[in-house]
Every structure is written in structure tokens, then in C-alpha cells.
Coordinates of C-alpha atoms and ligand atoms in Angstrom, one line a residue:
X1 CA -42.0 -50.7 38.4
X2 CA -45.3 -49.0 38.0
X3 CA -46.4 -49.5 34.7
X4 CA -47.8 -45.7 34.3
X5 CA -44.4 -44.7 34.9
X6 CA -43.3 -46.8 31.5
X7 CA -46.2 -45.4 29.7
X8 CA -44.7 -42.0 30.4
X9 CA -41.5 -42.7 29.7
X10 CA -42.9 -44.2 26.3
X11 CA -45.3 -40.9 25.6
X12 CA -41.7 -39.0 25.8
X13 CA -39.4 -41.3 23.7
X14 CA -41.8 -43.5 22.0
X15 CA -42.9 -46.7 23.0
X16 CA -39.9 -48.4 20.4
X17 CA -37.8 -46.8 22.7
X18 CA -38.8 -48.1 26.0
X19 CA -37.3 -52.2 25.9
X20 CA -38.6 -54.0 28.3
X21 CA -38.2 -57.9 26.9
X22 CA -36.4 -59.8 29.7
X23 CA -34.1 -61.4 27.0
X24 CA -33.3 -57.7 25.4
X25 CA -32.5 -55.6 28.5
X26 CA -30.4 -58.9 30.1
X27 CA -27.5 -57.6 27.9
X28 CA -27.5 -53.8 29.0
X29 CA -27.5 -55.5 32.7
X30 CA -23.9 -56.8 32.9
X31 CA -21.0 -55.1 32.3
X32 CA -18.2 -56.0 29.5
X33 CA -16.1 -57.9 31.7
X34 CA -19.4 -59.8 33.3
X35 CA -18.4 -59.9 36.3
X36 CA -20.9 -57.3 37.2
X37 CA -24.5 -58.0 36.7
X38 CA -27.5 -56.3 37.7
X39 CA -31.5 -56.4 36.3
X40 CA -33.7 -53.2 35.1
X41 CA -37.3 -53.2 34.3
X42 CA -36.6 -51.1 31.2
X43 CA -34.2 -49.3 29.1
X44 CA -35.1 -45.8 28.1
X45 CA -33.6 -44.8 24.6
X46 CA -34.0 -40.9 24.4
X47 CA -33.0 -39.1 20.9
X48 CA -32.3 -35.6 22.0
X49 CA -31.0 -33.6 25.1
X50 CA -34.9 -32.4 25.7
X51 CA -36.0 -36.1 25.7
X52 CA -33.6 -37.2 28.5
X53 CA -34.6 -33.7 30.1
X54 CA -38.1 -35.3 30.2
X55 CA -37.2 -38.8 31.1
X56 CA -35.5 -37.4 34.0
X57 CA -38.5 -34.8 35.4
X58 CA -40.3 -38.2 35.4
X59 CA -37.5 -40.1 37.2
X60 CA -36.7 -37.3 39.6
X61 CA -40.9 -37.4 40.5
X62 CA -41.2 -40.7 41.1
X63 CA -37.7 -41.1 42.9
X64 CA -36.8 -43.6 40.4
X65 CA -33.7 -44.7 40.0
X66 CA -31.2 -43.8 36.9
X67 CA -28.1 -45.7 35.2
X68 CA -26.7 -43.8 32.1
X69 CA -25.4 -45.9 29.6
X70 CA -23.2 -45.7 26.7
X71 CA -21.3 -48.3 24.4
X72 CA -20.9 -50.7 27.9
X73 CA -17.6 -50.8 27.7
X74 CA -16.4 -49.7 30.9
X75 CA -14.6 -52.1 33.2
X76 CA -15.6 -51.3 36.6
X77 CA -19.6 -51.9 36.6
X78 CA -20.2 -48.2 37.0
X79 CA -22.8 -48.3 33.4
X80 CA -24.8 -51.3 34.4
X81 CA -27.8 -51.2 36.5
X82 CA -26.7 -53.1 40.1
X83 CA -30.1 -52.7 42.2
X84 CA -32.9 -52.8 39.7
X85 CA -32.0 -49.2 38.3
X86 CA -33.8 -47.9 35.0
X87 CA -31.1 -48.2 32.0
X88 CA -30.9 -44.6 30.2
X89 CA -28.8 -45.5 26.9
X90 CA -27.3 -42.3 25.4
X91 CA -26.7 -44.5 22.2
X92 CA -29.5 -42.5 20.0
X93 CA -27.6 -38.9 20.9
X94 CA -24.9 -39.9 17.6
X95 CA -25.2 -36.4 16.0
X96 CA -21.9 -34.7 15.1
X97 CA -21.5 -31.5 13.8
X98 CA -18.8 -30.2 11.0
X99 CA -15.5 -29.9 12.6
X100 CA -14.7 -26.3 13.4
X101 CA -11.4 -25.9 12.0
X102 CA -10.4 -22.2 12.5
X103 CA -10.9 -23.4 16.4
X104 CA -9.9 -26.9 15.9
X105 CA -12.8 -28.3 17.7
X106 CA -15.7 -30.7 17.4
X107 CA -19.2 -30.7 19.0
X108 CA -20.5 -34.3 19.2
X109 CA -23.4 -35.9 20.8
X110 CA -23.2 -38.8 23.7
X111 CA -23.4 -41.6 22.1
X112 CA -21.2 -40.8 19.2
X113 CA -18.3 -43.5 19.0
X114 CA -14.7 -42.6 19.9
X115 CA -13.6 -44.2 16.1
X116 CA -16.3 -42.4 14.5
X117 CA -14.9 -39.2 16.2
X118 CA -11.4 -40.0 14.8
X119 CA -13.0 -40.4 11.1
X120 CA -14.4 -36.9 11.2
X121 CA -11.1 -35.2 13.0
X122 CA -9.1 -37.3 10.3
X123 CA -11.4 -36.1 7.6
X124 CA -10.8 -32.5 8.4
X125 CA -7.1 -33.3 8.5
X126 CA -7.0 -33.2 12.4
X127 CA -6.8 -36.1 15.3
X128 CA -8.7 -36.4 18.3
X129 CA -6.1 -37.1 21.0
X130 CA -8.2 -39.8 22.8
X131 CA -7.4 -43.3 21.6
X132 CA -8.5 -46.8 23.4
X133 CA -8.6 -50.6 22.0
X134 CA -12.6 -50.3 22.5
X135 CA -12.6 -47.1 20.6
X136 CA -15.8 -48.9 17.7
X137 CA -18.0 -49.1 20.8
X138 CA -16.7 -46.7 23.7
X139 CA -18.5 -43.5 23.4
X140 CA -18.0 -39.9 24.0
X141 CA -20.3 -39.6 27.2
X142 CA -18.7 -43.1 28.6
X143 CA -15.6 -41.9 27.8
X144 CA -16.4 -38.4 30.0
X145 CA -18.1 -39.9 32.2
X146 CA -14.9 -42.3 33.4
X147 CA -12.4 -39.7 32.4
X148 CA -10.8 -42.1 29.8
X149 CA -7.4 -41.9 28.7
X150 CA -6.1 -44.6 26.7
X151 CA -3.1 -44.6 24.5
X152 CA -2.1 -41.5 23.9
X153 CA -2.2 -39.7 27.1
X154 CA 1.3 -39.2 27.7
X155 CA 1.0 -37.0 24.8
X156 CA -2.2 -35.3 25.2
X157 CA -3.8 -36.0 28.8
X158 CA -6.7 -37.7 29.5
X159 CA -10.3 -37.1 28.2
X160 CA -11.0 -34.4 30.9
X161 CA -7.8 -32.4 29.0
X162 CA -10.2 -32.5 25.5
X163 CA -13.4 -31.2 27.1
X164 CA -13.7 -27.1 26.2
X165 CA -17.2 -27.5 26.8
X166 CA -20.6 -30.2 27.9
X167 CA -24.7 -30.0 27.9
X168 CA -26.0 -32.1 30.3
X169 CA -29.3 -32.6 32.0
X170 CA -29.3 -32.6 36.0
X171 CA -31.3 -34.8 37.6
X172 CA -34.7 -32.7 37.5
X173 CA -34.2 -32.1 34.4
X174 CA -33.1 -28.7 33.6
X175 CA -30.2 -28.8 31.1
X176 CA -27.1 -27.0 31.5
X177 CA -25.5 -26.0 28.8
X178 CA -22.2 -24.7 27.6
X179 CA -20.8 -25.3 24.1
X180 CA -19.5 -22.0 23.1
X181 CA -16.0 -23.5 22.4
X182 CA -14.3 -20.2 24.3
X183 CA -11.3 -21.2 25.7
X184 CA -10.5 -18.3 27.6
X185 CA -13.2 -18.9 29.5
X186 CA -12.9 -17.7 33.3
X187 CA -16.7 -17.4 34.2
X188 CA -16.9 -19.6 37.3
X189 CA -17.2 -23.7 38.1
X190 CA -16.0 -25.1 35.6
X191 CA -18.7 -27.9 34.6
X192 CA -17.2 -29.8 32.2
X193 CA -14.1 -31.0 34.8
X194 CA -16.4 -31.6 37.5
X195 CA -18.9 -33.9 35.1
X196 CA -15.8 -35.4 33.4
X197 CA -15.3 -38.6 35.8
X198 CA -18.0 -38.3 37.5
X199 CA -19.7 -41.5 36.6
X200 CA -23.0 -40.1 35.5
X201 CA -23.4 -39.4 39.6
X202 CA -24.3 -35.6 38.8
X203 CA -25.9 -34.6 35.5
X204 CA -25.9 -36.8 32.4
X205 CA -23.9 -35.6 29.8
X206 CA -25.6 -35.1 26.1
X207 CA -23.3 -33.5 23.8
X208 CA -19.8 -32.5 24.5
X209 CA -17.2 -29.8 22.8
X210 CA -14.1 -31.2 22.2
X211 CA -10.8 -30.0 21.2
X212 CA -8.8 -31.7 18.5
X213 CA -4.9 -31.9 17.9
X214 CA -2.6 -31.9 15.0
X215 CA -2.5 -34.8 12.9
X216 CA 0.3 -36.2 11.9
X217 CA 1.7 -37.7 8.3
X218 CA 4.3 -39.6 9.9
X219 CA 4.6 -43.1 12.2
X220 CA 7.2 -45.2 13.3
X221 CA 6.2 -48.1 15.8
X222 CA 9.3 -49.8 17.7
X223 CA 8.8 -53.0 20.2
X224 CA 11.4 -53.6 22.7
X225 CA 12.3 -56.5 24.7
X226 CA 14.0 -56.5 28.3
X227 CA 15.3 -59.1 30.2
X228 CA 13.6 -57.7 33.5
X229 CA 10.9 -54.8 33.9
X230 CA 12.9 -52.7 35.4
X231 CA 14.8 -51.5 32.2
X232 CA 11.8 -51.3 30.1
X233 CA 10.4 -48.8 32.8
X234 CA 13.3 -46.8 32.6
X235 CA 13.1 -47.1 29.0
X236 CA 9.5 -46.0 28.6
X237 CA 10.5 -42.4 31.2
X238 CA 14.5 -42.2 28.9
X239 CA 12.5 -42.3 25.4
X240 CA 9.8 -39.7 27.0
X241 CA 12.6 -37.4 28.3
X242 CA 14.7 -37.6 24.3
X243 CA 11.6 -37.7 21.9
X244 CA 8.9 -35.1 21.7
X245 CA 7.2 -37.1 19.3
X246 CA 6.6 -39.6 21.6
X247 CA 2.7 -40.8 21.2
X248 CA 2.6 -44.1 23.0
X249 CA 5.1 -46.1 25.5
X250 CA 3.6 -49.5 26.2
X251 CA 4.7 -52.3 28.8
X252 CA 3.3 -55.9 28.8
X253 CA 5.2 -58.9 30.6
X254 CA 6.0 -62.2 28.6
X255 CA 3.2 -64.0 30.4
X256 CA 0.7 -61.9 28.7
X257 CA 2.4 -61.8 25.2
X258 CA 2.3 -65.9 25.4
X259 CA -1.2 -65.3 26.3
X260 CA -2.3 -63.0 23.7
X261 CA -0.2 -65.3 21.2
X262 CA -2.3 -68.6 22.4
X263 CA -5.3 -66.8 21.9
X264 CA -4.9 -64.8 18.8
X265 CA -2.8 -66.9 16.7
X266 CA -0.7 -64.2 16.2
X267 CA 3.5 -65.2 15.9
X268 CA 5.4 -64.3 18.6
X269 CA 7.7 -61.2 17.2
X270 CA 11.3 -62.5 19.0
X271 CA 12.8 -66.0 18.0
X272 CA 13.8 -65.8 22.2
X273 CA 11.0 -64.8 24.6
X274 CA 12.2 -61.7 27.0
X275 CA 10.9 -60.5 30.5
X276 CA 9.2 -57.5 29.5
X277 CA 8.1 -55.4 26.2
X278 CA 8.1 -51.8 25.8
X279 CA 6.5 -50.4 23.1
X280 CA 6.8 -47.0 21.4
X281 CA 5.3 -45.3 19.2
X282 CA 6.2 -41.6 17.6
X283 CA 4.7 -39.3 14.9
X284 CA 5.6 -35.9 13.4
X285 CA 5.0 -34.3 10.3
X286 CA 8.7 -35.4 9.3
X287 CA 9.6 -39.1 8.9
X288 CA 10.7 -39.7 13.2
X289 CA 12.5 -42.7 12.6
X290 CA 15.9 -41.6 12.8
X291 CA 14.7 -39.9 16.0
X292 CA 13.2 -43.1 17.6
X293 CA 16.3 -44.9 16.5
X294 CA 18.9 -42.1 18.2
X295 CA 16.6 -42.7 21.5
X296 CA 16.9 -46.8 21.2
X297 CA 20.4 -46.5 20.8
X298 CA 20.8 -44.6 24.1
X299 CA 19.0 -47.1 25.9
X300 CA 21.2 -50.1 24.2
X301 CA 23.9 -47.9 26.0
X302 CA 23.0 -49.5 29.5
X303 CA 20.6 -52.1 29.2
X304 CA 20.0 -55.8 26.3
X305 CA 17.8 -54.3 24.0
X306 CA 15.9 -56.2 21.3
X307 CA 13.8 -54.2 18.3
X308 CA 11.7 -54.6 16.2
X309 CA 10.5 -51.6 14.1
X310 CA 7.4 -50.9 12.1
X311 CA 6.8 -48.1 9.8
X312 CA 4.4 -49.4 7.1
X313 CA 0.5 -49.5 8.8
X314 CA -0.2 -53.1 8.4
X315 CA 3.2 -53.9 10.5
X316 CA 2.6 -51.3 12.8
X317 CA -1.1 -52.8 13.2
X318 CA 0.6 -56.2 13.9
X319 CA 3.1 -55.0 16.8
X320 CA -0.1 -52.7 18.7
X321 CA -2.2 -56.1 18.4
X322 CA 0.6 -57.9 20.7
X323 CA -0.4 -54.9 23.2
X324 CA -4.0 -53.7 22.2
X325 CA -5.4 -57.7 22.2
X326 CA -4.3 -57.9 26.3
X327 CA -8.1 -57.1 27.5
X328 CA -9.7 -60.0 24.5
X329 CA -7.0 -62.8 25.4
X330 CA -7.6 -62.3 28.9
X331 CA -11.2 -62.5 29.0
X332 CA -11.1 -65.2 26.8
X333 CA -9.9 -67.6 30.2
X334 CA -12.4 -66.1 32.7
X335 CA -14.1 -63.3 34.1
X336 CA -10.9 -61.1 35.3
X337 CA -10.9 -59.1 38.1
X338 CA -9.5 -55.4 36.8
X339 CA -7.4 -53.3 38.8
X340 CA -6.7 -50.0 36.7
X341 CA -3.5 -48.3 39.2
X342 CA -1.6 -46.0 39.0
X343 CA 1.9 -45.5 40.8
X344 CA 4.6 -43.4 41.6
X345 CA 7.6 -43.8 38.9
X346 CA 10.1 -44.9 41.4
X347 CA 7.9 -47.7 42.9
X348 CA 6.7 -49.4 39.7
X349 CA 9.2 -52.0 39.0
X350 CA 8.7 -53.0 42.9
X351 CA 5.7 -53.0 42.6
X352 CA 5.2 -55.3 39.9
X353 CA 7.1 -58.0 41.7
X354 CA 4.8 -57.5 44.9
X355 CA 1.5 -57.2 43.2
X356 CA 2.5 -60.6 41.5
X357 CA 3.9 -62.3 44.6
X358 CA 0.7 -61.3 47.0
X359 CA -1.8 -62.6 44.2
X360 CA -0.3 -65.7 44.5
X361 CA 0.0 -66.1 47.8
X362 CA -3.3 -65.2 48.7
X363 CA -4.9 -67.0 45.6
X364 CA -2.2 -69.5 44.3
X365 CA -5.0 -71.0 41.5
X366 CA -4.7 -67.4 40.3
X367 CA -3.1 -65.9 37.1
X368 CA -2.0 -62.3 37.3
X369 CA -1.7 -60.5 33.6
X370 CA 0.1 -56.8 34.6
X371 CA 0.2 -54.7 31.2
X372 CA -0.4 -50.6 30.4
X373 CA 0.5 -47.2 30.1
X374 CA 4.2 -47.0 31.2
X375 CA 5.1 -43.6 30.7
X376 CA 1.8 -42.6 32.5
X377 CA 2.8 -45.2 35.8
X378 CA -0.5 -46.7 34.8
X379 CA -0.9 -50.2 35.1
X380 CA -3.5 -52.4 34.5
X381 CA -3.2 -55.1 36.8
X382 CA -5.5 -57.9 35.6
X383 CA -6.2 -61.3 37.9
X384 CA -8.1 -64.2 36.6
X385 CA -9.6 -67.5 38.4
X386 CA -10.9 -65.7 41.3
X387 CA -14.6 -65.8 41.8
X388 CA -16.5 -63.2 40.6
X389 CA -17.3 -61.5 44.2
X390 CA -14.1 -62.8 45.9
X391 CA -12.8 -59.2 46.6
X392 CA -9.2 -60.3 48.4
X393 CA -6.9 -59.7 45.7
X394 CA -8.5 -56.5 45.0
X395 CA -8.3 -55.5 48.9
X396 CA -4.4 -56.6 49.1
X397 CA -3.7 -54.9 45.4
X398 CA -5.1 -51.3 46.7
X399 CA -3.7 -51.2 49.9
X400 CA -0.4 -51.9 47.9
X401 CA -0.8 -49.6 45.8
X402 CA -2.1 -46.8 48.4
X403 CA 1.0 -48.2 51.0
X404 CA 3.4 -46.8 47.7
X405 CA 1.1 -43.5 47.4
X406 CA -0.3 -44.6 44.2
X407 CA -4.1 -44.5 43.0
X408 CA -6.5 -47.4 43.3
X409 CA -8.1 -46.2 39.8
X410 CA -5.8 -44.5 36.8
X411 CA -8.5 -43.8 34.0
X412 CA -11.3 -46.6 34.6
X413 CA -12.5 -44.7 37.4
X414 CA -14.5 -46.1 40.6
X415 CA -17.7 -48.0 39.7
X416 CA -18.6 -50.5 41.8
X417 CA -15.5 -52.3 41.9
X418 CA -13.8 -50.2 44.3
X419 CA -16.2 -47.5 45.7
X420 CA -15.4 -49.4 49.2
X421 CA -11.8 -48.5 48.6
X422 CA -12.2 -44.9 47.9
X423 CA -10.8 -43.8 51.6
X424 CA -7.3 -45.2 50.7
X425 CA -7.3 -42.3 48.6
X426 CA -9.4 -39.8 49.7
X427 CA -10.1 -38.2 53.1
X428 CA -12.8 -38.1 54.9
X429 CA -13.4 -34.5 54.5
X430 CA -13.0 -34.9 50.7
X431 CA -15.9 -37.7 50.8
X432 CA -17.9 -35.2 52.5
X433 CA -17.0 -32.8 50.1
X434 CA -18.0 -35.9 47.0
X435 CA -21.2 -36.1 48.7
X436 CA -22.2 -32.9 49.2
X437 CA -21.6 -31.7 45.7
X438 CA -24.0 -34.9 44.7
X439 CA -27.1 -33.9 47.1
X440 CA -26.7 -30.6 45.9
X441 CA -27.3 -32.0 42.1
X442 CA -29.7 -34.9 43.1
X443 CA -30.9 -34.4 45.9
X444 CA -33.2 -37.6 45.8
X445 CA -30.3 -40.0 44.4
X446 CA -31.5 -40.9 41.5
X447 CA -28.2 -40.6 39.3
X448 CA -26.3 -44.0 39.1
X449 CA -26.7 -44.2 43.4
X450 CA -24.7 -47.6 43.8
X451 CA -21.3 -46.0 42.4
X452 CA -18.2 -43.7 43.2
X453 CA -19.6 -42.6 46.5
X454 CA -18.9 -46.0 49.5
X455 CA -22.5 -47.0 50.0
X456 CA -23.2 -45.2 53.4
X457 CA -22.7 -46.6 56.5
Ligands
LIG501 C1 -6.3 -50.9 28.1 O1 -5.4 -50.1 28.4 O2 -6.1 -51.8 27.3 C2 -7.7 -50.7 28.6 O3 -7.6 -49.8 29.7 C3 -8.5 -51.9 28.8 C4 -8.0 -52.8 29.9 O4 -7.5 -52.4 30.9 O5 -8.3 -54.0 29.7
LIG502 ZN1 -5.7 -48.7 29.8

């Protein structure tokens, strides 16, 4: 790295805000998991949408590479610099404006925090409809730039379905910029969807208009147990198709509930272990439980049904924990390899019992943790005590899941983990397509190059 282009970078953001101590920028090269780890010669903290504007002219000049970084949370090495990149951390870009109520809406910078985000729409008597466990450190432009979707997404879609409006800064550094809030807005591309999961390959986002949805005074939290998975699939598609006020159908196996259990301390919530848990969650503005419990009873009609139910916020904290502490007690035994699928309703339950079967035949030292978003067909399929760059499991897992016409990624998006994967779901003319709309953006590759995109041949 040529050390005038550092002393321009620092003339732009300030020389506090160029970190180049070998001991401070290791832990913005590898990625939450660590399994993916990477070295930059600096990171580059900008404060404003003009600053990364001008940290970009320079980039774009000197054909520098980029990585944009927010609260490092994502799970597929797409935020951490793999080949000697230049770390851009969004973190500084934390303002956020007064909620807009008569439009229900909120402009908030980058590197604002998803919880923080929830505060304000609380505050104002609103939600935002995003929700994930890494919500104190996942960010608003991480969370657009993987398309996030979390918890909540049977009920209000994924982060791409809360974006009215971004600014972002293309690569030579004009900034595009679009926050009117209008949501009748028919005035060509539509920016926002095509920046939202686009990995910080295209423009990098700097402040974002989100919508925000109702909030609600009531919460009832039930945890089911099945004696196979099959029922508490079924379960998770019969509650969605009885209760409106469905916000949340969980699944997690009894492997990982002993796991999280070990880990956390936490006592397990059945005297008798089950197969698989289901858990549900609904809020209204009236009390739901009588709802929730007319849906239970249906499914007690044709499958063994154990419940637990939580109304009170501590006890409905301490049944999510069994759930929301999967990703901590996992990577508490070793660096997992993540595979974030999604499936076709009618080939989940097979699937489960194959995905778990081929892991251990082609790794039989290997543990395989399979927990999500049931209602969604997202599952997180999570292996452990594989080496870090031993990529079979994840070559056998996506072909399975691409033989059943499922998707290799459900909301982590592609990173590095599985941009050599991408053809299982996408043809050749749509890569064509990927890659054209990136040369047309950056035409010298300087936006996060070693992601999304398979590495050309
Ligand atoms: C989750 O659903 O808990 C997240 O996607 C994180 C993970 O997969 O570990
Ligand atoms: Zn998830």
C-alpha cells in the first residue's frame, strides 16, 4: 500500500480515522464465525456520506481495492477483507433522524444498530419489522447489504421489504440519493432492491429510509415439542394458515437444545427430551393467547404435542434463549461451517434426514446442528469439526439442496462461502446479467471483488 494513498485517505477522514496498527485492524480481518480471515493495510472510518464519497474518488484512482464493513456480523465472509482489501467501516454513519410518524418511517444512517433502531421505532410507539439475535451489533447497512431477515419475516419479509428508500456512494464516488420516503414511487430502477443484497458489490450504502410497522401491546410465546420433525413442520405451516398474529415459528432439533443447554446453563424446559421444538410466537393489540391456544389444540388433534407457554417478558425471554442462543452454543465447540438454505415446504422434513445422514457419511467426526425459520423453509444448517477450508460438506449440502429446488443461501447471502456455488442457482445468462450490472457500477472492481460474483474463470 502506497503510503500517499493513506495520507489521502487521512487528509479526508482524519488521520484518527485511518487504523493501521497490525494488532487493531487483525480484528476487522476475520469474520464472526472466524472461519474467514483475511489482512488489510488500513481501515478507513468515514463520518458522513461525502467522506466515503471521497474515500472512494481516491480508491477508484488508484484501483484500490474496497471492503465495506459494518457491525461484522455476517456469517458468510462477505464484510472481511480476503485479499489485502482496504476495510471501509460504516460504523461512524450512526445518525438517526426523528421518526416520521404520519408516514411511519425512519431515515437512519449505516452504521446505526438494528436494536438501536427498535428503541426509536418503540419510542415513537411503532416496531421496526427486522429482528435477529445479533441485533446490538448488526447494522442497518450489513443488514441491506445481505438482505437480512431474521425472526420476524414470516410476518413482515425480509430487510429488502423495509427499504422505501437508500443514499449510497458508487464506486467513483458520486452519491446517489433517494430518501424521499414516496411510496408510490414508479420513476424507474428501483435502487434500493437492487443495492439491498448486493453485498456492498455495487455502491455502498450510507443512510437508508425505512418503513416501520405497528407495534403491538400484546405477546404470547408457546414452545412445542414433537416426537419427529415432521409434525413440528406441519405445525409451524397449520399455526401460519389459523393465526394472523403469527410473528415467529421457530424449529430446533433436540441435539441443539442439549447443546445450547450444556453451554448456557440454562434448564432444559420438558422433564422428557422430544425430537424436535417448534416455537411460536404471536402479538396483537388484544391479549392472543386464547388464539395461540385454539391453533395448539388443532395441532394436538393429529400429532403428541407438549407446551409450554409464556406470556410475562422474562419467561418469554427464557423460551427465545433455547432458540436465539443456537449460533453462541455452537460456536462455542469450533469454528462451524454455515449453510443458511432455504427449501421447498414439501421437502423439508426429507431433507433434514438427508442433510444429516450425508454429513456423516462424508465427515463421520462431524456434528451437524440444523435449526431456523420454519415457516419461511429456512434452515440454518450448521456443521462443526470440519476444517476451516474443507469445503465437502458444503459441496454435498448445496447440491442437496439445489437437487430439491431449494436455495443455497436464504437471508445470509453469498460471501465467500458459496460464490463457487452460485450456478446451482442461477444460470449462466443470469451471471452474465450479475456481472454486467457490476462493471457497469465499478468498472475497475474495486467494490468487495472477492464476493457474490464466482471468481472468473
Ligand atoms: C439465526 O437465525 O440465528 C441467524 O441466522 C444466525 C445463525 O444462523 O447462526
Ligand atoms: Zn437465521
Amino acid at each position: 500500500m502506497v503510503d500517499g494513498l493513506l495520507g489521502d485517505l487521512a487528509e479526508v477522514v482524519g488521520p484518527a480515522n485511518v487504523l493501521t496498527e497490525a494488532d487493531v485492524v487483525a480484528g476487522y480481518a476475520v469474520d464472526w464465525t472466524g472461519r474467514f480471515r483475511g489482512s488489510t493495510p488500513a481501515v478507513v472510518r468515514p463520518g458522513s456520506t461525502e467522506e466515503v464519497a471521497a474515500v472512494l474518488r481516491i480508491c477508484n484512482r488508484a484501483e484500490v481495492a474496497v471492503v465495506p464493513q459494518g457491525g461484522n456480523t455476517g456469517l458468510v465472509g462477505g464484510g472481511v477483507p480476503l485479499a489485502g482489501e482496504v476495510v471501509l467501516s460504516l460504523a461512524r454513519l450512526a445518525d438517526l433522524d426523528d421518526v416520521d410518524l404520519a408516514d411511519r418511517q425512519v431515515t437512519a444512517g449505516a452504521g446505526v444498530s438494528i436494536g438501536r433502531l427498535q428503541v426509536a421505532a418503540t419510542e415513537a410507539g411503532l416496531a421496526y419489522g427486522v429482528d435477529l439475535a445479533s441485533r446490538d451489533t448488526a447494522t442497518v447497512g450489513g443488514t441491506i447489504a445481505t438482505n437480512a431477515a431474521g425472526l420476524r419475516a414470516l410476518r413482515y419479509g425480509d430487510t429488502r421489504a423495509q427499504l422505501v428508500g437508500v443514499e449510497a456512494v458508487l464506486a467513483d464516488g458520486s452519491v446517489v440519493s433517494h430518501l424521499g420516503g414516496l411510496v408510490r414511487d414508479n420513476t424507474g430502477y428501483h435502487l434500493p432492491s437492487l443495492l439491498c443484497g448486493s453485498e456492498g458489490t455495487l455502491a455502498i450504502v450510507t443512510r437508508a429510509r425505512l418503513r416501520l410497522v405497528p407495534a403491538f401491546a400484546e405477546r404470547v410465546v408457546a414452545l412445542l415439542a414433537f416426537d419427529a420433525v415432521g409434525p413440528a413442520l406441519a405445525a409451524a405451516a397449520a399455526v401460519r394458515s389459523v393465526l394472523p398474529s403469527l410473528d415467529a415459528a421457530e424449529l430446533f432439533l433436540h441435539s441443539g437444545l442439549e447443546l445450547v443447554t450444556e453451554v448456557t446453563g440454562l434448564p432444559a424446559p420438558f422433564p422428557e427430551p422430544h425430537v424436535a421444538y417448534l416455537l411460536v410466537e404471536a402479538a396483537d393489540q388484544l391479549d392472543p393467547t386464547d388464539a395461540l391456544a385454539s391453533a395448539i389444540e388443532l395441532l394436538a388433534e393429529v400429532a403428541d404435542v407438549a407446551v409450554a407457554v409464556a406470556a410475562d417478558p422474562a419467561r418469554r425471554q427464557r423460551l427465545w434463549a433455547y432458540r436465539e442462543r443456537h449460533t453462541e452454543a455452537i460456536s462455542s465447540i469450533g469454528t462451524p461451517h454455515k449453510l443458511d438454505v432455504a427449501l421447498p415446504a414439501s421437502t423439508l422434513a426429507a431433507f433434514v434426514a438427508e442433510a444429516v445422514d450425508r454429513v456423516h457419511s462424508l465427515a463421520p467426526g462431524a456434528r451437524t446442528w440444523i435449526f431456523g425459520h420454519a415457516a419461511d423453509g429456512n434452515l440454518h444448517v450448521n456443521v462443526t469439526g470440519l476444517a476451516p477450508d474443507d469445503d465437502r460438506v458444503d459441496d454435498t449440502i448445496l447440491r442437496l439442496v439445489a437437487f430439491h429446488g431449494g436455495s443455497i443461501s436464504a437471508e445470509h447471502g453469498i460471501g465467500t462461502a458459496k460464490r463457487s456455488w452460485l450456478s446451482l442457482n442461477r444460470s449462466d445468462a443470469e451471471i452474465r446479467a450479475f456481472r454486467a450490472i457490476k462493471a457497469a457500477l465499478d468498472p475497475h472492481g474495486i467494490l468487495n471483488p472477492n464476493v457474490l460474483l464466482p471468481a472468473a474463470s
